[in-house]
Coordinates of C-alpha atoms and ligand atoms in Angstrom, one line a residue:
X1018 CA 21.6 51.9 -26.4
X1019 CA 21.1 49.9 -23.0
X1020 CA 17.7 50.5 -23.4
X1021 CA 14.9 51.9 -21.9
X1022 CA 11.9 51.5 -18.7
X1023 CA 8.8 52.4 -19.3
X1024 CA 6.1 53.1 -16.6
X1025 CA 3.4 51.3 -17.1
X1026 CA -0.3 51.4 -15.8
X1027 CA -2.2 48.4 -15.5
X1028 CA -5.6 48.2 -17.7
X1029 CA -7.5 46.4 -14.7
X1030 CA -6.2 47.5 -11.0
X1031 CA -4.4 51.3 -12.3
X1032 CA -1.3 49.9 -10.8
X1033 CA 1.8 51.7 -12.0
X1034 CA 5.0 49.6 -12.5
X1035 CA 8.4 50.3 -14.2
X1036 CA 9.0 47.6 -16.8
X1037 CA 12.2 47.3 -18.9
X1038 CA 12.0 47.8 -22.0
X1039 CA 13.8 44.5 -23.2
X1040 CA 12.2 42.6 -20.6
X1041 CA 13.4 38.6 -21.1
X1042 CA 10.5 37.3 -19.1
X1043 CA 6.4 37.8 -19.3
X1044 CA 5.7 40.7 -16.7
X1045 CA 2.7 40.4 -14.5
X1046 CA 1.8 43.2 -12.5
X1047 CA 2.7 43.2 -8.7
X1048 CA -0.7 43.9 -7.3
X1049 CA -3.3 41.5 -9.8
X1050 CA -0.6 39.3 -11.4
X1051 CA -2.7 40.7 -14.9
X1052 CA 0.0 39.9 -17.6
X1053 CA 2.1 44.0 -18.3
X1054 CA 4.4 43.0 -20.7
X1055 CA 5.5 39.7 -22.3
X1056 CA 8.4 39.3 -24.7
X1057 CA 9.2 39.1 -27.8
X1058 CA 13.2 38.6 -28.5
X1059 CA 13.7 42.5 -28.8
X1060 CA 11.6 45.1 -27.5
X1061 CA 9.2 43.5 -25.2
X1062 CA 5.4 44.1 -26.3
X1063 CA 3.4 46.2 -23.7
X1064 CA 0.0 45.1 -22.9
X1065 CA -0.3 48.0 -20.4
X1066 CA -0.7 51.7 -20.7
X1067 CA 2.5 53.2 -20.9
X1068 CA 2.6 56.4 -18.3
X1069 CA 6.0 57.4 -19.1
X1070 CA 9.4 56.3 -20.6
X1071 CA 12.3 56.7 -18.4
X1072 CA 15.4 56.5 -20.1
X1073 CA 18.2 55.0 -19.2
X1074 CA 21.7 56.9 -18.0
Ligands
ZN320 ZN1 -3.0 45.1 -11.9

């Protein structure tokens, strides 16, 4: 499996991003820079709220 993206909503500006799922690097959200996900040496941990998974094709 490649993997998947998950929309996710930030907690403190309602923000939506798309994060990968596997995500190497901490991801801050675009708008507030409030930390979405970070990771963890598999499935990055979300902090957000996660909107929607999107799978990948
Ligand atoms: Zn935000």
């Amino acid at each position: 499996m490649a993997g998947n993206f998950f929309r996710v909503q930030c907690g403190d500006c309602e923000n939506e991003q798309v994060v990968f799922g596997k995500a190497a690097s901490t991801v801050t959200c675009a708008v507030c820079g409030s930390t979405l996900a970070t990771p963890t040496g598999g499935e990055a941990d979300i902090l957000g709220e996660v909107v929607e998974t999107v799978e990948a094709r």
